[in-house]
PDB file of C-alpha atoms in Angstrom:
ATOM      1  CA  UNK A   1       0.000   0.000   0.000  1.00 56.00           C
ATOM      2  CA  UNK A   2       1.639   3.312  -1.022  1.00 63.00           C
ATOM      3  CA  UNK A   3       1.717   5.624   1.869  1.00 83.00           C
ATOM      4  CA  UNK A   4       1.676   8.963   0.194  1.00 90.00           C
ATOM      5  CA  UNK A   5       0.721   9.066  -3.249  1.00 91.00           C
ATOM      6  CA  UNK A   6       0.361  11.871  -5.837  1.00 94.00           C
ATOM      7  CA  UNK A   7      -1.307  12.492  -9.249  1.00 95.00           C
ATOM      8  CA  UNK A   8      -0.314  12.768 -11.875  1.00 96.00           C
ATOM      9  CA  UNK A   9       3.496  11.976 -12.271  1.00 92.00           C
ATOM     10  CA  UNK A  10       4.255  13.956 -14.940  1.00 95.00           C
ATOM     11  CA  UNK A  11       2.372  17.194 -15.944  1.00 97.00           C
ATOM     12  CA  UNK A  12       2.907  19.124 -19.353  1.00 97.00           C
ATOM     13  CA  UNK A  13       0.576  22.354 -20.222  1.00 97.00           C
ATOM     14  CA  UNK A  14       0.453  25.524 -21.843  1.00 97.00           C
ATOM     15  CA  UNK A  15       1.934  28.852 -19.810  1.00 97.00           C
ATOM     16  CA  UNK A  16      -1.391  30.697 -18.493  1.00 97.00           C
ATOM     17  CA  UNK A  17      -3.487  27.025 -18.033  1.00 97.00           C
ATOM     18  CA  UNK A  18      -4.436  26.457 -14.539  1.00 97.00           C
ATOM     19  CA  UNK A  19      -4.221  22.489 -13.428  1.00 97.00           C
ATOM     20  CA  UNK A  20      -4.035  20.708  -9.907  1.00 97.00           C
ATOM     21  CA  UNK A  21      -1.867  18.134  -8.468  1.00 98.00           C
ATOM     22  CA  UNK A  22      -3.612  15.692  -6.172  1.00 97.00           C
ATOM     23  CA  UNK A  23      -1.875  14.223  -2.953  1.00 97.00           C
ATOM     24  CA  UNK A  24      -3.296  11.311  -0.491  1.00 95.00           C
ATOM     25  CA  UNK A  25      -2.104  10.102   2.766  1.00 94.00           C
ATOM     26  CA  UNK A  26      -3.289   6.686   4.068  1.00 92.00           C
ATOM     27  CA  UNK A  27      -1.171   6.878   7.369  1.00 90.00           C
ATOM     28  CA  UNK A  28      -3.850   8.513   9.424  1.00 91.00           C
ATOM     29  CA  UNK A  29      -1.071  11.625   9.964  1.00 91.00           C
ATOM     30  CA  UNK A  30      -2.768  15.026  10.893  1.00 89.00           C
ATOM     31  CA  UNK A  31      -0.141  17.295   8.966  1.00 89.00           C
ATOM     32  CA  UNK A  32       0.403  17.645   5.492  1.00 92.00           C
ATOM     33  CA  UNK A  33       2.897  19.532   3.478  1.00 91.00           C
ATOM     34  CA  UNK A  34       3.895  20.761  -0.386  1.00 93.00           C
ATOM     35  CA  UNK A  35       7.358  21.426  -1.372  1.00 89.00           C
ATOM     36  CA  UNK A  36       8.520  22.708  -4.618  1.00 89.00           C
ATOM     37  CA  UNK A  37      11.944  21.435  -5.674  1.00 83.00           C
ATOM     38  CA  UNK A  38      14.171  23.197  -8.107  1.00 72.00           C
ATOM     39  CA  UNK A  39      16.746  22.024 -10.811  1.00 65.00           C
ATOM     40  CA  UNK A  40      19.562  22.353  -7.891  1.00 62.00           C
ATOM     41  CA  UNK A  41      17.575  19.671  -5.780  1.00 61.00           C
ATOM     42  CA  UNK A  42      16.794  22.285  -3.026  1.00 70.00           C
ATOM     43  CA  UNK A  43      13.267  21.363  -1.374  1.00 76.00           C
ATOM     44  CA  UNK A  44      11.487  24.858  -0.354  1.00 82.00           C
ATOM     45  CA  UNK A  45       8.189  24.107   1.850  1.00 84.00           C
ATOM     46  CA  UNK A  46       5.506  26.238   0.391  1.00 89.00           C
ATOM     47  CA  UNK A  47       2.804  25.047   2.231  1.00 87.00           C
ATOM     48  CA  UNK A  48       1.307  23.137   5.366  1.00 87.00           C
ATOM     49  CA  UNK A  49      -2.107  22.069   6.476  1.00 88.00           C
ATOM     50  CA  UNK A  50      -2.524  20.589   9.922  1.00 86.00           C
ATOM     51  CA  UNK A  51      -6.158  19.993  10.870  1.00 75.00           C
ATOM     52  CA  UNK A  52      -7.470  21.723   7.925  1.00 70.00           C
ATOM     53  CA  UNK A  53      -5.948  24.676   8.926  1.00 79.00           C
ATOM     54  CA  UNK A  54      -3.167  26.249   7.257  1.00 82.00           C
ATOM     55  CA  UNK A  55      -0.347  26.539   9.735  1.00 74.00           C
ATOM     56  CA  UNK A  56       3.010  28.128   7.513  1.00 70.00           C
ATOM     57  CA  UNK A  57       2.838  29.595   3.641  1.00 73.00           C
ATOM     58  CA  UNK A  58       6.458  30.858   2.816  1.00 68.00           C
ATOM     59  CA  UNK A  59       6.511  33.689   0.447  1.00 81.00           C
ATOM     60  CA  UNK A  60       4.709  31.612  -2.381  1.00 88.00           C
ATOM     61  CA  UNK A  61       2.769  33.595  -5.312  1.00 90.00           C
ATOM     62  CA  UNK A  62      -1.103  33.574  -4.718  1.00 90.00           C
ATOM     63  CA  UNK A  63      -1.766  31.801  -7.996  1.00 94.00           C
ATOM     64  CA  UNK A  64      -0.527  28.777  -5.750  1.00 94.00           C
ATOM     65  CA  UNK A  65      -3.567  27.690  -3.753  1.00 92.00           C
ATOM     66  CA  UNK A  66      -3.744  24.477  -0.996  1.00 92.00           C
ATOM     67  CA  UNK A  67      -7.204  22.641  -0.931  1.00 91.00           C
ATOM     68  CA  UNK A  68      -7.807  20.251   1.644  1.00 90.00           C
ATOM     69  CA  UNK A  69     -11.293  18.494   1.435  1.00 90.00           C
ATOM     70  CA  UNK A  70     -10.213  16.466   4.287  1.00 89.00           C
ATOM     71  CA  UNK A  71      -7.593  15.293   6.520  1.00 88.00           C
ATOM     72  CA  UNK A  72      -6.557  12.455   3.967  1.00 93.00           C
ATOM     73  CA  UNK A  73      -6.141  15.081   0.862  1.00 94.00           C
ATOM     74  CA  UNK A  74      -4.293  18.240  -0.051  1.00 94.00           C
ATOM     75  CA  UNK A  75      -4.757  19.152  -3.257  1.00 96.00           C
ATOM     76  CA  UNK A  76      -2.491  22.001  -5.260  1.00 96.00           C
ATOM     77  CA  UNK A  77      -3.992  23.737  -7.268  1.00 96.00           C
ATOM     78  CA  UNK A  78      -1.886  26.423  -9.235  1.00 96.00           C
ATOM     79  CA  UNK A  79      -3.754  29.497 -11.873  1.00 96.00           C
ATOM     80  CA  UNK A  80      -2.342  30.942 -14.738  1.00 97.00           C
ATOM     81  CA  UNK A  81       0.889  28.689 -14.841  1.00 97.00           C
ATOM     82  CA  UNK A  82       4.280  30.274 -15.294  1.00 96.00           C
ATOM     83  CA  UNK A  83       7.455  29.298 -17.144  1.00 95.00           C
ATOM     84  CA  UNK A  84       8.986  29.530 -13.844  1.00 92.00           C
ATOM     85  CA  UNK A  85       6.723  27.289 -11.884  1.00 94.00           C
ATOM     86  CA  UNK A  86       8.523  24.389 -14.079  1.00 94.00           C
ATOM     87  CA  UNK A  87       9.456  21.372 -11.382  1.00 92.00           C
ATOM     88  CA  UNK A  88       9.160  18.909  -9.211  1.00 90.00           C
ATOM     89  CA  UNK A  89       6.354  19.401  -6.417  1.00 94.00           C
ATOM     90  CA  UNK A  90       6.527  16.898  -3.402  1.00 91.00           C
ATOM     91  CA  UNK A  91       3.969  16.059  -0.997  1.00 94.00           C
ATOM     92  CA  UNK A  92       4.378  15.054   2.462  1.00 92.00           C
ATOM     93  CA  UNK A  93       2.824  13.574   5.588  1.00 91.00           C
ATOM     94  CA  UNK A  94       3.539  13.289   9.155  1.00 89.00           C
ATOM     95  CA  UNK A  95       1.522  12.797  12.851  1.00 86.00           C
ATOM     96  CA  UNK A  96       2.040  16.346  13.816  1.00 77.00           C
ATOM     97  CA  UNK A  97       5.085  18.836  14.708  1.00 66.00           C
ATOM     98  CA  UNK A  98       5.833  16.573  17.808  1.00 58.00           C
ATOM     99  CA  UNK A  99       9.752  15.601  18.294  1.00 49.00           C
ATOM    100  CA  UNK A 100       8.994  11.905  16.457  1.00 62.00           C
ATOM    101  CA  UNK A 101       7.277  13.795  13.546  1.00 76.00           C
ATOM    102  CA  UNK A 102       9.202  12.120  10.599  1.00 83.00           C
ATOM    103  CA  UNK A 103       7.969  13.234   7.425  1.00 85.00           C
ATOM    104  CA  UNK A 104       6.937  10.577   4.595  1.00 88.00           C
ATOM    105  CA  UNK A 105       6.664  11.890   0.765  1.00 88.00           C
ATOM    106  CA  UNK A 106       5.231  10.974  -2.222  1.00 90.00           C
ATOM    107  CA  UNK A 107       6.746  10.310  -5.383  1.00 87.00           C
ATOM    108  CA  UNK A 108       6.550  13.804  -6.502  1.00 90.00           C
ATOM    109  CA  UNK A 109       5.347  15.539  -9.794  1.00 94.00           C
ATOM    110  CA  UNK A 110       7.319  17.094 -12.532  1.00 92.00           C
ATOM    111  CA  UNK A 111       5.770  19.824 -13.801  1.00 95.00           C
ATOM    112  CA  UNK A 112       6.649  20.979 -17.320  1.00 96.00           C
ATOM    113  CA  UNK A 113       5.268  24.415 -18.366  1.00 97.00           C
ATOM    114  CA  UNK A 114       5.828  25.270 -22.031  1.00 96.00           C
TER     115      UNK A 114
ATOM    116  CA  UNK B   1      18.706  32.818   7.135  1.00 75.00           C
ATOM    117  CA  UNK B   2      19.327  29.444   7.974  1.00 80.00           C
ATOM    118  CA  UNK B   3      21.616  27.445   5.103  1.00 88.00           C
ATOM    119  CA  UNK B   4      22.439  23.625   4.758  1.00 92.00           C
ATOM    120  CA  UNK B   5      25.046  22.760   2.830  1.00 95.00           C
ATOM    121  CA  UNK B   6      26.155  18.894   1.916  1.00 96.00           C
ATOM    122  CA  UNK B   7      29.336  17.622   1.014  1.00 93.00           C
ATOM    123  CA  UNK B   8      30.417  16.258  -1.528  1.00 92.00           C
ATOM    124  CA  UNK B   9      28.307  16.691  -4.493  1.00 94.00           C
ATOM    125  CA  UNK B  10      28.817  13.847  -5.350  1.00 96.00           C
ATOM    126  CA  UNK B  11      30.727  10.725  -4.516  1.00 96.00           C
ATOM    127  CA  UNK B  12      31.526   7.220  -5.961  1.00 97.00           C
ATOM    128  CA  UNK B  13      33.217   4.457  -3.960  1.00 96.00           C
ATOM    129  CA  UNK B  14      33.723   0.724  -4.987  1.00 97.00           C
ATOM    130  CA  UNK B  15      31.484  -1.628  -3.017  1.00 97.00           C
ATOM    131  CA  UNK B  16      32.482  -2.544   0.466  1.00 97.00           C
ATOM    132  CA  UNK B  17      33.757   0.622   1.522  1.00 97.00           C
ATOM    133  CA  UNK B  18      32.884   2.495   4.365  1.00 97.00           C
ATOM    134  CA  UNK B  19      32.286   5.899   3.991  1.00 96.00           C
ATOM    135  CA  UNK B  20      30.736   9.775   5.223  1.00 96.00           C
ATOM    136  CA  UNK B  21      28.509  12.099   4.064  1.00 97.00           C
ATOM    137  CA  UNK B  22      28.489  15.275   5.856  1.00 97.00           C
ATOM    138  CA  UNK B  23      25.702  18.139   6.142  1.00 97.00           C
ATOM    139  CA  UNK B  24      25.960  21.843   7.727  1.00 97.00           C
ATOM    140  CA  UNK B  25      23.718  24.559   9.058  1.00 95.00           C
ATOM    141  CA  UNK B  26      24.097  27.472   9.972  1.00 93.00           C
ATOM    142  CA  UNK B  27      22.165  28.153  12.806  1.00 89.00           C
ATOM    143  CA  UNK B  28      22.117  25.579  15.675  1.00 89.00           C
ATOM    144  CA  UNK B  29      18.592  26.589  16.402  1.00 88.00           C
ATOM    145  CA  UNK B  30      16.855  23.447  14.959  1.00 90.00           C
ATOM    146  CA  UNK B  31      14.438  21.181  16.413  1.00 87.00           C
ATOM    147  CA  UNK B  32      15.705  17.981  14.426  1.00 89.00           C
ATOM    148  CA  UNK B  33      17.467  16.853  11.587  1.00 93.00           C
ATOM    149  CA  UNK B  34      16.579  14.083   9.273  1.00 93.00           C
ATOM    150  CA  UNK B  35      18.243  12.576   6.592  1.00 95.00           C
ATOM    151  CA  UNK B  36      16.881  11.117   3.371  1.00 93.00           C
ATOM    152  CA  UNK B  37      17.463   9.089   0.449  1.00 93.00           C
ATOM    153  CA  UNK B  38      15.959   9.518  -3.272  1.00 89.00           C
ATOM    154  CA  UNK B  39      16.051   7.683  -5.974  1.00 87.00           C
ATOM    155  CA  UNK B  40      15.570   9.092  -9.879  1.00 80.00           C
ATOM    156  CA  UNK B  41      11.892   9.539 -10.282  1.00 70.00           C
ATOM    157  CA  UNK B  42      10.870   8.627  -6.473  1.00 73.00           C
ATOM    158  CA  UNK B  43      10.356  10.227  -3.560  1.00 74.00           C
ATOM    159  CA  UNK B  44      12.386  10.657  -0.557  1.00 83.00           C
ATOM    160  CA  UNK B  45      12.466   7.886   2.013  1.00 87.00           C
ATOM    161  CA  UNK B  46      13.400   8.929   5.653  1.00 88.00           C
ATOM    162  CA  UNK B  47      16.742   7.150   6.750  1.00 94.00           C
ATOM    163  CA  UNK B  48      17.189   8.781  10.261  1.00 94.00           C
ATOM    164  CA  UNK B  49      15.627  11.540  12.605  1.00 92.00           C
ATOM    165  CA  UNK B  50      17.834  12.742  15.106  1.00 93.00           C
ATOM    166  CA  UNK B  51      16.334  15.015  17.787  1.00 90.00           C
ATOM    167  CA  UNK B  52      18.011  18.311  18.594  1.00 90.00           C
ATOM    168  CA  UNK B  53      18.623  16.459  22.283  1.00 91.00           C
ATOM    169  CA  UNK B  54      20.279  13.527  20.295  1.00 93.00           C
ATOM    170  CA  UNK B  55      24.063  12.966  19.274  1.00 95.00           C
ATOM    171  CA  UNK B  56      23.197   9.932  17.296  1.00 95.00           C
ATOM    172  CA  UNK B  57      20.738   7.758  16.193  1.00 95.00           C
ATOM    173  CA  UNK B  58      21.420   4.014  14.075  1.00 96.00           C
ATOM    174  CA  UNK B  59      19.565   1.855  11.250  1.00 94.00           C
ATOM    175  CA  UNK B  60      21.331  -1.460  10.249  1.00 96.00           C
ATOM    176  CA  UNK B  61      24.693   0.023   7.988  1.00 97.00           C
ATOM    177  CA  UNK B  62      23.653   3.331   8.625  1.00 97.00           C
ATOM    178  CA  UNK B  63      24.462   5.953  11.515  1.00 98.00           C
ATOM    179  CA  UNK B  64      23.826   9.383  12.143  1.00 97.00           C
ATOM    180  CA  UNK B  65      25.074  12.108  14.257  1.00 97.00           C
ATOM    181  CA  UNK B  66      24.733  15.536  15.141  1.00 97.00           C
ATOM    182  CA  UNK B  67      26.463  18.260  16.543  1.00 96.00           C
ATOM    183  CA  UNK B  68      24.716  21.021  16.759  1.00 93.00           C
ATOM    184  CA  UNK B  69      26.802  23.495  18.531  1.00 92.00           C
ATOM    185  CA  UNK B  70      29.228  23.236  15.415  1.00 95.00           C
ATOM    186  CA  UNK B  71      26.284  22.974  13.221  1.00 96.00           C
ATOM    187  CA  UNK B  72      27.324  19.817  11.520  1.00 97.00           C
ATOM    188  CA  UNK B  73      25.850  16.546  11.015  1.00 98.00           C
ATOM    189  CA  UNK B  74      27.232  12.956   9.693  1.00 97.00           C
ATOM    190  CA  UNK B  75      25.939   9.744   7.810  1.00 97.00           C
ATOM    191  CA  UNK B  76      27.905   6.943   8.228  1.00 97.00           C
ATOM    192  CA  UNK B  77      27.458   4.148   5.841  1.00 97.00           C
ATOM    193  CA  UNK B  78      28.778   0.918   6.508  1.00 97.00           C
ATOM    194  CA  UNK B  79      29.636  -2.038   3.998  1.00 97.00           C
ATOM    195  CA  UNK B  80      28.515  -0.024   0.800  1.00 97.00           C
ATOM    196  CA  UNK B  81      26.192  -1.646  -1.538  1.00 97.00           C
ATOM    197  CA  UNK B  82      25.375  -0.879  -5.337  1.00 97.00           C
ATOM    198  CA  UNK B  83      21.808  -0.688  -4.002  1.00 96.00           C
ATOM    199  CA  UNK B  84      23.110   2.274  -1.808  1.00 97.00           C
ATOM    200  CA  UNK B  85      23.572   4.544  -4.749  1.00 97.00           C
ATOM    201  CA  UNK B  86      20.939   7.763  -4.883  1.00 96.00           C
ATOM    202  CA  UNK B  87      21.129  10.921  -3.628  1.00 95.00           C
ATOM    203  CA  UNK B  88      21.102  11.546   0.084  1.00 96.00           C
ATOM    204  CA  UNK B  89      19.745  14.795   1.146  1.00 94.00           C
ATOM    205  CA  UNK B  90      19.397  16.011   5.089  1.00 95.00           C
ATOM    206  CA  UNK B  91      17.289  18.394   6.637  1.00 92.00           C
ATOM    207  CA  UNK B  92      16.820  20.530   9.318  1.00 90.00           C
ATOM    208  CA  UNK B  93      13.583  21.538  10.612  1.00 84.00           C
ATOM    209  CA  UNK B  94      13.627  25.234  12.313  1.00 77.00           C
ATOM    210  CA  UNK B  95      12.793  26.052  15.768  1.00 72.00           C
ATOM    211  CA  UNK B  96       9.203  27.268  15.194  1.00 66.00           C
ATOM    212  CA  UNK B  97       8.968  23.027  13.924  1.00 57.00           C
ATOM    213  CA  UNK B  98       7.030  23.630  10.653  1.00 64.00           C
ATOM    214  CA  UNK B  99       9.842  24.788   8.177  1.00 70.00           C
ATOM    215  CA  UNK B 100      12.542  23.085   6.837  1.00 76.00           C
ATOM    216  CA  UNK B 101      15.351  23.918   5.117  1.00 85.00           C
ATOM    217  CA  UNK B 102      16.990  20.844   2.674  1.00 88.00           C
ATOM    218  CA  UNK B 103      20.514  20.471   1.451  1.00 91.00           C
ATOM    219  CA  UNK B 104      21.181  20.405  -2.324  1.00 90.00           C
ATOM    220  CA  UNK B 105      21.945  16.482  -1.507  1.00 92.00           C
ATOM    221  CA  UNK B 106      25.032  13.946  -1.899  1.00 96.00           C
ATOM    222  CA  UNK B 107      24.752  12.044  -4.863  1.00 96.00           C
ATOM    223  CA  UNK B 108      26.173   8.223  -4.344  1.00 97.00           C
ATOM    224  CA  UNK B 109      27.539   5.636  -6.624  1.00 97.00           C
ATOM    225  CA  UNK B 110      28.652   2.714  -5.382  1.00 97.00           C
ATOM    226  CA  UNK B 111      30.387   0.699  -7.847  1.00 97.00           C
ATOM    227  CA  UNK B 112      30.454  -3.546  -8.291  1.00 95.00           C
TER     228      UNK B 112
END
Protein backbone atom coordinates (compact mmCIF):
# COMPACT_ATOMS: atom_id res chain seq x y z
CA UNK A 1 0.00 0.00 0.00
CA UNK A 2 1.64 3.31 -1.02
CA UNK A 3 1.72 5.62 1.87
CA UNK A 4 1.68 8.96 0.19
CA UNK A 5 0.72 9.07 -3.25
CA UNK A 6 0.36 11.87 -5.84
CA UNK A 7 -1.31 12.49 -9.25
CA UNK A 8 -0.31 12.77 -11.87
CA UNK A 9 3.50 11.98 -12.27
CA UNK A 10 4.25 13.96 -14.94
CA UNK A 11 2.37 17.19 -15.94
CA UNK A 12 2.91 19.12 -19.35
CA UNK A 13 0.58 22.35 -20.22
CA UNK A 14 0.45 25.52 -21.84
CA UNK A 15 1.93 28.85 -19.81
CA UNK A 16 -1.39 30.70 -18.49
CA UNK A 17 -3.49 27.02 -18.03
CA UNK A 18 -4.44 26.46 -14.54
CA UNK A 19 -4.22 22.49 -13.43
CA UNK A 20 -4.03 20.71 -9.91
CA UNK A 21 -1.87 18.13 -8.47
CA UNK A 22 -3.61 15.69 -6.17
CA UNK A 23 -1.88 14.22 -2.95
CA UNK A 24 -3.30 11.31 -0.49
CA UNK A 25 -2.10 10.10 2.77
CA UNK A 26 -3.29 6.69 4.07
CA UNK A 27 -1.17 6.88 7.37
CA UNK A 28 -3.85 8.51 9.42
CA UNK A 29 -1.07 11.62 9.96
CA UNK A 30 -2.77 15.03 10.89
CA UNK A 31 -0.14 17.29 8.97
CA UNK A 32 0.40 17.64 5.49
CA UNK A 33 2.90 19.53 3.48
CA UNK A 34 3.90 20.76 -0.39
CA UNK A 35 7.36 21.43 -1.37
CA UNK A 36 8.52 22.71 -4.62
CA UNK A 37 11.94 21.43 -5.67
CA UNK A 38 14.17 23.20 -8.11
CA UNK A 39 16.75 22.02 -10.81
CA UNK A 40 19.56 22.35 -7.89
CA UNK A 41 17.58 19.67 -5.78
CA UNK A 42 16.79 22.29 -3.03
CA UNK A 43 13.27 21.36 -1.37
CA UNK A 44 11.49 24.86 -0.35
CA UNK A 45 8.19 24.11 1.85
CA UNK A 46 5.51 26.24 0.39
CA UNK A 47 2.80 25.05 2.23
CA UNK A 48 1.31 23.14 5.37
CA UNK A 49 -2.11 22.07 6.48
CA UNK A 50 -2.52 20.59 9.92
CA UNK A 51 -6.16 19.99 10.87
CA UNK A 52 -7.47 21.72 7.93
CA UNK A 53 -5.95 24.68 8.93
CA UNK A 54 -3.17 26.25 7.26
CA UNK A 55 -0.35 26.54 9.74
CA UNK A 56 3.01 28.13 7.51
CA UNK A 57 2.84 29.59 3.64
CA UNK A 58 6.46 30.86 2.82
CA UNK A 59 6.51 33.69 0.45
CA UNK A 60 4.71 31.61 -2.38
CA UNK A 61 2.77 33.60 -5.31
CA UNK A 62 -1.10 33.57 -4.72
CA UNK A 63 -1.77 31.80 -8.00
CA UNK A 64 -0.53 28.78 -5.75
CA UNK A 65 -3.57 27.69 -3.75
CA UNK A 66 -3.74 24.48 -1.00
CA UNK A 67 -7.20 22.64 -0.93
CA UNK A 68 -7.81 20.25 1.64
CA UNK A 69 -11.29 18.49 1.44
CA UNK A 70 -10.21 16.47 4.29
CA UNK A 71 -7.59 15.29 6.52
CA UNK A 72 -6.56 12.45 3.97
CA UNK A 73 -6.14 15.08 0.86
CA UNK A 74 -4.29 18.24 -0.05
CA UNK A 75 -4.76 19.15 -3.26
CA UNK A 76 -2.49 22.00 -5.26
CA UNK A 77 -3.99 23.74 -7.27
CA UNK A 78 -1.89 26.42 -9.23
CA UNK A 79 -3.75 29.50 -11.87
CA UNK A 80 -2.34 30.94 -14.74
CA UNK A 81 0.89 28.69 -14.84
CA UNK A 82 4.28 30.27 -15.29
CA UNK A 83 7.46 29.30 -17.14
CA UNK A 84 8.99 29.53 -13.84
CA UNK A 85 6.72 27.29 -11.88
CA UNK A 86 8.52 24.39 -14.08
CA UNK A 87 9.46 21.37 -11.38
CA UNK A 88 9.16 18.91 -9.21
CA UNK A 89 6.35 19.40 -6.42
CA UNK A 90 6.53 16.90 -3.40
CA UNK A 91 3.97 16.06 -1.00
CA UNK A 92 4.38 15.05 2.46
CA UNK A 93 2.82 13.57 5.59
CA UNK A 94 3.54 13.29 9.15
CA UNK A 95 1.52 12.80 12.85
CA UNK A 96 2.04 16.35 13.82
CA UNK A 97 5.08 18.84 14.71
CA UNK A 98 5.83 16.57 17.81
CA UNK A 99 9.75 15.60 18.29
CA UNK A 100 8.99 11.90 16.46
CA UNK A 101 7.28 13.79 13.55
CA UNK A 102 9.20 12.12 10.60
CA UNK A 103 7.97 13.23 7.42
CA UNK A 104 6.94 10.58 4.60
CA UNK A 105 6.66 11.89 0.77
CA UNK A 106 5.23 10.97 -2.22
CA UNK A 107 6.75 10.31 -5.38
CA UNK A 108 6.55 13.80 -6.50
CA UNK A 109 5.35 15.54 -9.79
CA UNK A 110 7.32 17.09 -12.53
CA UNK A 111 5.77 19.82 -13.80
CA UNK A 112 6.65 20.98 -17.32
CA UNK A 113 5.27 24.41 -18.37
CA UNK A 114 5.83 25.27 -22.03
CA UNK B 1 18.71 32.82 7.14
CA UNK B 2 19.33 29.44 7.97
CA UNK B 3 21.62 27.45 5.10
CA UNK B 4 22.44 23.63 4.76
CA UNK B 5 25.05 22.76 2.83
CA UNK B 6 26.16 18.89 1.92
CA UNK B 7 29.34 17.62 1.01
CA UNK B 8 30.42 16.26 -1.53
CA UNK B 9 28.31 16.69 -4.49
CA UNK B 10 28.82 13.85 -5.35
CA UNK B 11 30.73 10.73 -4.52
CA UNK B 12 31.53 7.22 -5.96
CA UNK B 13 33.22 4.46 -3.96
CA UNK B 14 33.72 0.72 -4.99
CA UNK B 15 31.48 -1.63 -3.02
CA UNK B 16 32.48 -2.54 0.47
CA UNK B 17 33.76 0.62 1.52
CA UNK B 18 32.88 2.50 4.36
CA UNK B 19 32.29 5.90 3.99
CA UNK B 20 30.74 9.78 5.22
CA UNK B 21 28.51 12.10 4.06
CA UNK B 22 28.49 15.28 5.86
CA UNK B 23 25.70 18.14 6.14
CA UNK B 24 25.96 21.84 7.73
CA UNK B 25 23.72 24.56 9.06
CA UNK B 26 24.10 27.47 9.97
CA UNK B 27 22.17 28.15 12.81
CA UNK B 28 22.12 25.58 15.68
CA UNK B 29 18.59 26.59 16.40
CA UNK B 30 16.85 23.45 14.96
CA UNK B 31 14.44 21.18 16.41
CA UNK B 32 15.71 17.98 14.43
CA UNK B 33 17.47 16.85 11.59
CA UNK B 34 16.58 14.08 9.27
CA UNK B 35 18.24 12.58 6.59
CA UNK B 36 16.88 11.12 3.37
CA UNK B 37 17.46 9.09 0.45
CA UNK B 38 15.96 9.52 -3.27
CA UNK B 39 16.05 7.68 -5.97
CA UNK B 40 15.57 9.09 -9.88
CA UNK B 41 11.89 9.54 -10.28
CA UNK B 42 10.87 8.63 -6.47
CA UNK B 43 10.36 10.23 -3.56
CA UNK B 44 12.39 10.66 -0.56
CA UNK B 45 12.47 7.89 2.01
CA UNK B 46 13.40 8.93 5.65
CA UNK B 47 16.74 7.15 6.75
CA UNK B 48 17.19 8.78 10.26
CA UNK B 49 15.63 11.54 12.61
CA UNK B 50 17.83 12.74 15.11
CA UNK B 51 16.33 15.02 17.79
CA UNK B 52 18.01 18.31 18.59
CA UNK B 53 18.62 16.46 22.28
CA UNK B 54 20.28 13.53 20.29
CA UNK B 55 24.06 12.97 19.27
CA UNK B 56 23.20 9.93 17.30
CA UNK B 57 20.74 7.76 16.19
CA UNK B 58 21.42 4.01 14.08
CA UNK B 59 19.57 1.85 11.25
CA UNK B 60 21.33 -1.46 10.25
CA UNK B 61 24.69 0.02 7.99
CA UNK B 62 23.65 3.33 8.62
CA UNK B 63 24.46 5.95 11.51
CA UNK B 64 23.83 9.38 12.14
CA UNK B 65 25.07 12.11 14.26
CA UNK B 66 24.73 15.54 15.14
CA UNK B 67 26.46 18.26 16.54
CA UNK B 68 24.72 21.02 16.76
CA UNK B 69 26.80 23.50 18.53
CA UNK B 70 29.23 23.24 15.41
CA UNK B 71 26.28 22.97 13.22
CA UNK B 72 27.32 19.82 11.52
CA UNK B 73 25.85 16.55 11.01
CA UNK B 74 27.23 12.96 9.69
CA UNK B 75 25.94 9.74 7.81
CA UNK B 76 27.90 6.94 8.23
CA UNK B 77 27.46 4.15 5.84
CA UNK B 78 28.78 0.92 6.51
CA UNK B 79 29.64 -2.04 4.00
CA UNK B 80 28.52 -0.02 0.80
CA UNK B 81 26.19 -1.65 -1.54
CA UNK B 82 25.37 -0.88 -5.34
CA UNK B 83 21.81 -0.69 -4.00
CA UNK B 84 23.11 2.27 -1.81
CA UNK B 85 23.57 4.54 -4.75
CA UNK B 86 20.94 7.76 -4.88
CA UNK B 87 21.13 10.92 -3.63
CA UNK B 88 21.10 11.55 0.08
CA UNK B 89 19.75 14.80 1.15
CA UNK B 90 19.40 16.01 5.09
CA UNK B 91 17.29 18.39 6.64
CA UNK B 92 16.82 20.53 9.32
CA UNK B 93 13.58 21.54 10.61
CA UNK B 94 13.63 25.23 12.31
CA UNK B 95 12.79 26.05 15.77
CA UNK B 96 9.20 27.27 15.19
CA UNK B 97 8.97 23.03 13.92
CA UNK B 98 7.03 23.63 10.65
CA UNK B 99 9.84 24.79 8.18
CA UNK B 100 12.54 23.08 6.84
CA UNK B 101 15.35 23.92 5.12
CA UNK B 102 16.99 20.84 2.67
CA UNK B 103 20.51 20.47 1.45
CA UNK B 104 21.18 20.40 -2.32
CA UNK B 105 21.95 16.48 -1.51
CA UNK B 106 25.03 13.95 -1.90
CA UNK B 107 24.75 12.04 -4.86
CA UNK B 108 26.17 8.22 -4.34
CA UNK B 109 27.54 5.64 -6.62
CA UNK B 110 28.65 2.71 -5.38
CA UNK B 111 30.39 0.70 -7.85
CA UNK B 112 30.45 -3.55 -8.29
Amino acid sequence: DTAVSQTPKYLVTQMGNDKSIKCEQNLGHDTMYWYKQDSKKFLKIMFSYNNKELIINETVPNRFSPKSPDKAHLNLHINSLELGDSAVYFCASSHGQGKTDTQYFGPGTRLTVL
Amino acid sequence: KQEVTQIPAALSVPEGENLVLNCSFTDSAIYNLQWFRQDPGKGLTSLLLIQSSQREQTSGRLNASLDKSSGRSTLYIAASQPGDSATYLCAVRLGGGWDMRFGAGTRLTVKP
